[in-house]
């Protein structure tokens, strides 16, 4: 979506706002397409003392799957993005500068990139999700499973010693 900022290019103190929604249902993450609902984008461009500052917020509810227990759940997700718009590159060192093309900036493209970069690499249904039992596959969030806990080797040695001392007493 091209956004025209020519009307504020030369006018410090002026601002323009935008609001649109983005379809990111084609974005794949680890073999899934979690952005099934539209991403609502809101933001604006302000001319601050001759410098064009863009900021935007994008929000959606994702179809998430917990990496630990495999449960599907809805996850609210919001990202924020800021950059400076310029008609030409002033210095190579600042990569927060986005170049205008004939006074336009592609806000859809910026929001899409910011959203994808802001995606979590790890998804948990809750911070303290207990996950699944590696032996029987039971969801440990629902309570302890029936299988025996793997024996700690140090405990095994202790158990042997206790067994021995028990034998000697007999
Ligand atoms: Zn979980
Ligand atoms: Zn188990």
PDB file of C-alpha atoms and ligand atoms in Angstrom:
ATOM      1  CA  UNK A   1       0.000   0.000   0.000  1.00  0.00           C
ATOM      2  CA  UNK A   2       1.603   3.240  -1.155  1.00  0.00           C
ATOM      3  CA  UNK A   3       1.248   6.185   1.204  1.00  0.00           C
ATOM      4  CA  UNK A   4       1.665   9.697  -0.151  1.00  0.00           C
ATOM      5  CA  UNK A   5       3.646  12.020   2.153  1.00  0.00           C
ATOM      6  CA  UNK A   6       4.292  14.842  -0.335  1.00  0.00           C
ATOM      7  CA  UNK A   7       1.834  17.168   1.421  1.00  0.00           C
ATOM      8  CA  UNK A   8       3.929  17.217   4.606  1.00  0.00           C
ATOM      9  CA  UNK A   9       7.412  16.954   3.087  1.00  0.00           C
ATOM     10  CA  UNK A  10       8.121  20.671   3.445  1.00  0.00           C
ATOM     11  CA  UNK A  11       5.910  21.416   6.458  1.00  0.00           C
ATOM     12  CA  UNK A  12       7.472  20.853   9.904  1.00  0.00           C
ATOM     13  CA  UNK A  13       4.877  20.065  12.575  1.00  0.00           C
ATOM     14  CA  UNK A  14       2.460  18.393  10.168  1.00  0.00           C
ATOM     15  CA  UNK A  15       1.412  14.789  10.364  1.00  0.00           C
ATOM     16  CA  UNK A  16      -0.569  12.247   8.369  1.00  0.00           C
ATOM     17  CA  UNK A  17      -2.223   9.102   9.612  1.00  0.00           C
ATOM     18  CA  UNK A  18      -2.917   5.761   8.026  1.00  0.00           C
ATOM     19  CA  UNK A  19      -4.895   2.701   8.942  1.00  0.00           C
ATOM     20  CA  UNK A  20      -5.318  -0.436   6.879  1.00  0.00           C
ATOM     21  CA  UNK A  21      -5.469  -4.138   7.239  1.00  0.00           C
ATOM     22  CA  UNK A  22      -3.001  -6.609   5.881  1.00  0.00           C
ATOM     23  CA  UNK A  23      -3.490 -10.174   4.703  1.00  0.00           C
ATOM     24  CA  UNK A  24      -0.522 -12.225   5.919  1.00  0.00           C
ATOM     25  CA  UNK A  25      -2.217 -15.607   5.692  1.00  0.00           C
ATOM     26  CA  UNK A  26       0.481 -16.677   3.206  1.00  0.00           C
ATOM     27  CA  UNK A  27       3.267 -16.214   5.743  1.00  0.00           C
ATOM     28  CA  UNK A  28       4.720 -19.592   6.635  1.00  0.00           C
ATOM     29  CA  UNK A  29       6.417 -20.267   9.958  1.00  0.00           C
ATOM     30  CA  UNK A  30       7.845 -23.720  10.631  1.00  0.00           C
ATOM     31  CA  UNK A  31       5.484 -25.317   8.147  1.00  0.00           C
ATOM     32  CA  UNK A  32       2.385 -23.570   9.499  1.00  0.00           C
ATOM     33  CA  UNK A  33       0.412 -20.481   8.511  1.00  0.00           C
ATOM     34  CA  UNK A  34      -0.317 -18.853  11.881  1.00  0.00           C
ATOM     35  CA  UNK A  35      -1.571 -15.446  10.657  1.00  0.00           C
ATOM     36  CA  UNK A  36      -5.043 -16.588   9.645  1.00  0.00           C
ATOM     37  CA  UNK A  37      -6.786 -13.347  10.617  1.00  0.00           C
ATOM     38  CA  UNK A  38      -6.184  -9.893   9.101  1.00  0.00           C
ATOM     39  CA  UNK A  39      -3.411  -7.824  10.660  1.00  0.00           C
ATOM     40  CA  UNK A  40      -4.697  -4.359  11.620  1.00  0.00           C
ATOM     41  CA  UNK A  41      -2.131  -1.655  11.014  1.00  0.00           C
ATOM     42  CA  UNK A  42      -2.318   1.876  12.407  1.00  0.00           C
ATOM     43  CA  UNK A  43       0.253   4.580  12.249  1.00  0.00           C
ATOM     44  CA  UNK A  44       1.379   7.883  10.909  1.00  0.00           C
ATOM     45  CA  UNK A  45       4.132  10.022   9.525  1.00  0.00           C
ATOM     46  CA  UNK A  46       5.142  13.241  11.240  1.00  0.00           C
ATOM     47  CA  UNK A  47       7.429  15.971  10.006  1.00  0.00           C
ATOM     48  CA  UNK A  48       9.546  16.831  13.047  1.00  0.00           C
ATOM     49  CA  UNK A  49      11.827  19.774  12.307  1.00  0.00           C
ATOM     50  CA  UNK A  50      12.165  18.670   8.706  1.00  0.00           C
ATOM     51  CA  UNK A  51      12.693  14.975   9.511  1.00  0.00           C
ATOM     52  CA  UNK A  52       9.934  12.579   8.504  1.00  0.00           C
ATOM     53  CA  UNK A  53       9.310  10.035  11.245  1.00  0.00           C
ATOM     54  CA  UNK A  54       7.086   7.050  10.590  1.00  0.00           C
ATOM     55  CA  UNK A  55       5.664   4.837  13.273  1.00  0.00           C
ATOM     56  CA  UNK A  56       3.166   2.037  13.129  1.00  0.00           C
ATOM     57  CA  UNK A  57       1.558  -0.609  15.281  1.00  0.00           C
ATOM     58  CA  UNK A  58       0.276  -3.877  13.842  1.00  0.00           C
ATOM     59  CA  UNK A  59      -2.058  -6.188  15.698  1.00  0.00           C
ATOM     60  CA  UNK A  60      -3.669  -9.570  15.096  1.00  0.00           C
ATOM     61  CA  UNK A  61      -4.702 -12.766  16.827  1.00  0.00           C
ATOM     62  CA  UNK A  62      -2.626 -15.744  15.781  1.00  0.00           C
ATOM     63  CA  UNK A  63      -3.554 -19.412  15.526  1.00  0.00           C
ATOM     64  CA  UNK A  64      -0.691 -20.584  17.676  1.00  0.00           C
ATOM     65  CA  UNK A  65       0.462 -24.068  18.656  1.00  0.00           C
ATOM     66  CA  UNK A  66       2.447 -24.587  21.856  1.00  0.00           C
ATOM     67  CA  UNK A  67       5.970 -25.892  21.170  1.00  0.00           C
ATOM     68  CA  UNK A  68       5.968 -27.853  24.422  1.00  0.00           C
ATOM     69  CA  UNK A  69       2.528 -29.464  24.743  1.00  0.00           C
ATOM     70  CA  UNK A  70       1.146 -29.144  21.199  1.00  0.00           C
ATOM     71  CA  UNK A  71      -2.040 -27.398  22.296  1.00  0.00           C
ATOM     72  CA  UNK A  72      -3.684 -24.983  19.833  1.00  0.00           C
ATOM     73  CA  UNK A  73      -4.571 -21.597  21.240  1.00  0.00           C
ATOM     74  CA  UNK A  74      -5.261 -18.019  20.180  1.00  0.00           C
ATOM     75  CA  UNK A  75      -2.402 -15.610  20.772  1.00  0.00           C
ATOM     76  CA  UNK A  76      -2.712 -11.837  20.711  1.00  0.00           C
ATOM     77  CA  UNK A  77       0.235 -10.363  18.935  1.00  0.00           C
ATOM     78  CA  UNK A  78       1.255  -6.747  18.516  1.00  0.00           C
ATOM     79  CA  UNK A  79       4.386  -5.264  17.027  1.00  0.00           C
ATOM     80  CA  UNK A  80       5.667  -1.715  16.841  1.00  0.00           C
ATOM     81  CA  UNK A  81       7.889  -0.282  14.164  1.00  0.00           C
ATOM     82  CA  UNK A  82       9.575   3.070  13.611  1.00  0.00           C
ATOM     83  CA  UNK A  83      11.771   4.500  10.924  1.00  0.00           C
ATOM     84  CA  UNK A  84      12.821   7.755   9.328  1.00  0.00           C
ATOM     85  CA  UNK A  85      11.779   8.541   5.756  1.00  0.00           C
ATOM     86  CA  UNK A  86      14.105  10.387   3.436  1.00  0.00           C
ATOM     87  CA  UNK A  87      14.219  11.302  -0.226  1.00  0.00           C
ATOM     88  CA  UNK A  88      17.852  10.306  -0.466  1.00  0.00           C
ATOM     89  CA  UNK A  89      20.406   8.496   1.672  1.00  0.00           C
ATOM     90  CA  UNK A  90      22.280  10.945   3.876  1.00  0.00           C
ATOM     91  CA  UNK A  91      24.664   8.486   5.451  1.00  0.00           C
ATOM     92  CA  UNK A  92      25.313   4.796   4.985  1.00  0.00           C
ATOM     93  CA  UNK A  93      25.476   4.168   8.700  1.00  0.00           C
ATOM     94  CA  UNK A  94      21.830   4.634   9.515  1.00  0.00           C
ATOM     95  CA  UNK A  95      19.780   1.657   8.406  1.00  0.00           C
ATOM     96  CA  UNK A  96      16.607   2.974  10.024  1.00  0.00           C
ATOM     97  CA  UNK A  97      16.174   5.214   6.979  1.00  0.00           C
ATOM     98  CA  UNK A  98      13.641   4.160   4.394  1.00  0.00           C
ATOM     99  CA  UNK A  99      13.814   5.893   1.041  1.00  0.00           C
ATOM    100  CA  UNK A 100      10.774   7.561  -0.462  1.00  0.00           C
ATOM    101  CA  UNK A 101       9.882   6.906  -4.045  1.00  0.00           C
ATOM    102  CA  UNK A 102       8.366   9.979  -5.665  1.00  0.00           C
ATOM    103  CA  UNK A 103       7.116  11.078  -2.249  1.00  0.00           C
ATOM    104  CA  UNK A 104       5.518   7.726  -1.474  1.00  0.00           C
ATOM    105  CA  UNK A 105       6.338   5.022   1.041  1.00  0.00           C
ATOM    106  CA  UNK A 106       5.061   1.465   0.812  1.00  0.00           C
ATOM    107  CA  UNK A 107       3.592   1.146   4.319  1.00  0.00           C
ATOM    108  CA  UNK A 108       2.102  -2.265   3.544  1.00  0.00           C
ATOM    109  CA  UNK A 109       5.534  -3.607   2.729  1.00  0.00           C
ATOM    110  CA  UNK A 110       7.084  -2.038   5.864  1.00  0.00           C
ATOM    111  CA  UNK A 111       4.360  -3.470   8.092  1.00  0.00           C
ATOM    112  CA  UNK A 112       4.675  -6.908   6.502  1.00  0.00           C
ATOM    113  CA  UNK A 113       8.454  -7.022   6.998  1.00  0.00           C
ATOM    114  CA  UNK A 114       8.212  -5.699  10.570  1.00  0.00           C
ATOM    115  CA  UNK A 115       5.553  -8.289  11.389  1.00  0.00           C
ATOM    116  CA  UNK A 116       7.568 -11.201  10.014  1.00  0.00           C
ATOM    117  CA  UNK A 117      10.732 -10.061  11.841  1.00  0.00           C
ATOM    118  CA  UNK A 118       8.673  -9.726  15.014  1.00  0.00           C
ATOM    119  CA  UNK A 119       7.332 -13.286  14.930  1.00  0.00           C
ATOM    120  CA  UNK A 120       8.356 -15.371  17.917  1.00  0.00           C
ATOM    121  CA  UNK A 121      10.685 -18.273  17.274  1.00  0.00           C
ATOM    122  CA  UNK A 122       9.249 -20.072  20.285  1.00  0.00           C
ATOM    123  CA  UNK A 123       5.572 -20.308  21.150  1.00  0.00           C
ATOM    124  CA  UNK A 124       4.324 -21.420  24.550  1.00  0.00           C
ATOM    125  CA  UNK A 125       0.692 -21.673  25.697  1.00  0.00           C
ATOM    126  CA  UNK A 126       1.898 -20.316  29.033  1.00  0.00           C
ATOM    127  CA  UNK A 127       5.301 -19.419  30.485  1.00  0.00           C
ATOM    128  CA  UNK A 128       5.211 -22.414  32.832  1.00  0.00           C
ATOM    129  CA  UNK A 129       3.778 -24.987  30.424  1.00  0.00           C
ATOM    130  CA  UNK A 130       4.900 -28.387  31.714  1.00  0.00           C
ATOM    131  CA  UNK A 131       4.819 -30.024  28.291  1.00  0.00           C
ATOM    132  CA  UNK A 132       4.294 -33.696  27.533  1.00  0.00           C
ATOM    133  CA  UNK A 133       5.778 -36.718  29.317  1.00  0.00           C
ATOM    134  CA  UNK A 134       8.608 -37.977  27.067  1.00  0.00           C
ATOM    135  CA  UNK A 135       7.685 -41.559  27.940  1.00  0.00           C
ATOM    136  CA  UNK A 136       3.908 -41.785  27.680  1.00  0.00           C
ATOM    137  CA  UNK A 137       3.062 -38.494  25.943  1.00  0.00           C
ATOM    138  CA  UNK A 138       0.542 -37.395  28.587  1.00  0.00           C
ATOM    139  CA  UNK A 139      -0.086 -33.648  28.933  1.00  0.00           C
ATOM    140  CA  UNK A 140       1.611 -32.873  32.243  1.00  0.00           C
ATOM    141  CA  UNK A 141      -0.389 -29.628  32.574  1.00  0.00           C
ATOM    142  CA  UNK A 142      -3.386 -31.830  33.391  1.00  0.00           C
ATOM    143  CA  UNK A 143      -1.549 -33.553  36.243  1.00  0.00           C
ATOM    144  CA  UNK A 144       1.248 -36.089  36.745  1.00  0.00           C
ATOM    145  CA  UNK A 145       1.194 -39.126  34.473  1.00  0.00           C
ATOM    146  CA  UNK A 146       1.124 -42.768  35.488  1.00  0.00           C
ATOM    147  CA  UNK A 147       4.607 -43.738  34.416  1.00  0.00           C
ATOM    148  CA  UNK A 148       7.517 -44.012  36.828  1.00  0.00           C
ATOM    149  CA  UNK A 149       9.985 -41.188  36.897  1.00  0.00           C
ATOM    150  CA  UNK A 150      13.334 -42.153  35.347  1.00  0.00           C
ATOM    151  CA  UNK A 151      15.706 -42.962  38.220  1.00  0.00           C
ATOM    152  CA  UNK A 152      18.452 -40.453  38.900  1.00  0.00           C
ATOM    153  CA  UNK A 153      21.781 -42.392  38.700  1.00  0.00           C
ATOM    154  CA  UNK A 154      22.949 -40.920  42.012  1.00  0.00           C
ATOM    155  CA  UNK A 155      19.744 -42.080  43.668  1.00  0.00           C
ATOM    156  CA  UNK A 156      20.254 -45.552  42.165  1.00  0.00           C
ATOM    157  CA  UNK A 157      23.652 -45.850  43.908  1.00  0.00           C
ATOM    158  CA  UNK A 158      22.102 -44.776  47.188  1.00  0.00           C
ATOM    159  CA  UNK A 159      19.282 -47.276  46.751  1.00  0.00           C
ATOM    160  CA  UNK A 160      21.842 -50.063  46.182  1.00  0.00           C
ATOM    161  CA  UNK A 161      23.721 -49.117  49.373  1.00  0.00           C
ATOM    162  CA  UNK A 162      20.532 -49.089  51.391  1.00  0.00           C
ATOM    163  CA  UNK A 163      19.621 -52.478  49.955  1.00  0.00           C
ATOM    164  CA  UNK A 164      23.036 -53.865  50.954  1.00  0.00           C
ATOM    165  CA  UNK A 165      22.926 -52.548  54.504  1.00  0.00           C
ATOM    166  CA  UNK A 166      19.476 -54.051  54.788  1.00  0.00           C
ATOM    167  CA  UNK A 167      20.848 -57.449  53.737  1.00  0.00           C
ATOM    168  CA  UNK A 168      23.689 -57.282  56.272  1.00  0.00           C
ATOM    169  CA  UNK A 169      21.295 -56.604  59.118  1.00  0.00           C
ATOM    170  CA  UNK A 170      19.357 -59.747  58.407  1.00  0.00           C
TER     171      UNK A 170
HETATM  172 ZN1  LIG B   1       1.864 -25.735  26.283  1.00  0.00          ZN
HETATM  173 ZN1  LIG B   2       4.376 -40.460  31.472  1.00  0.00          ZN
END
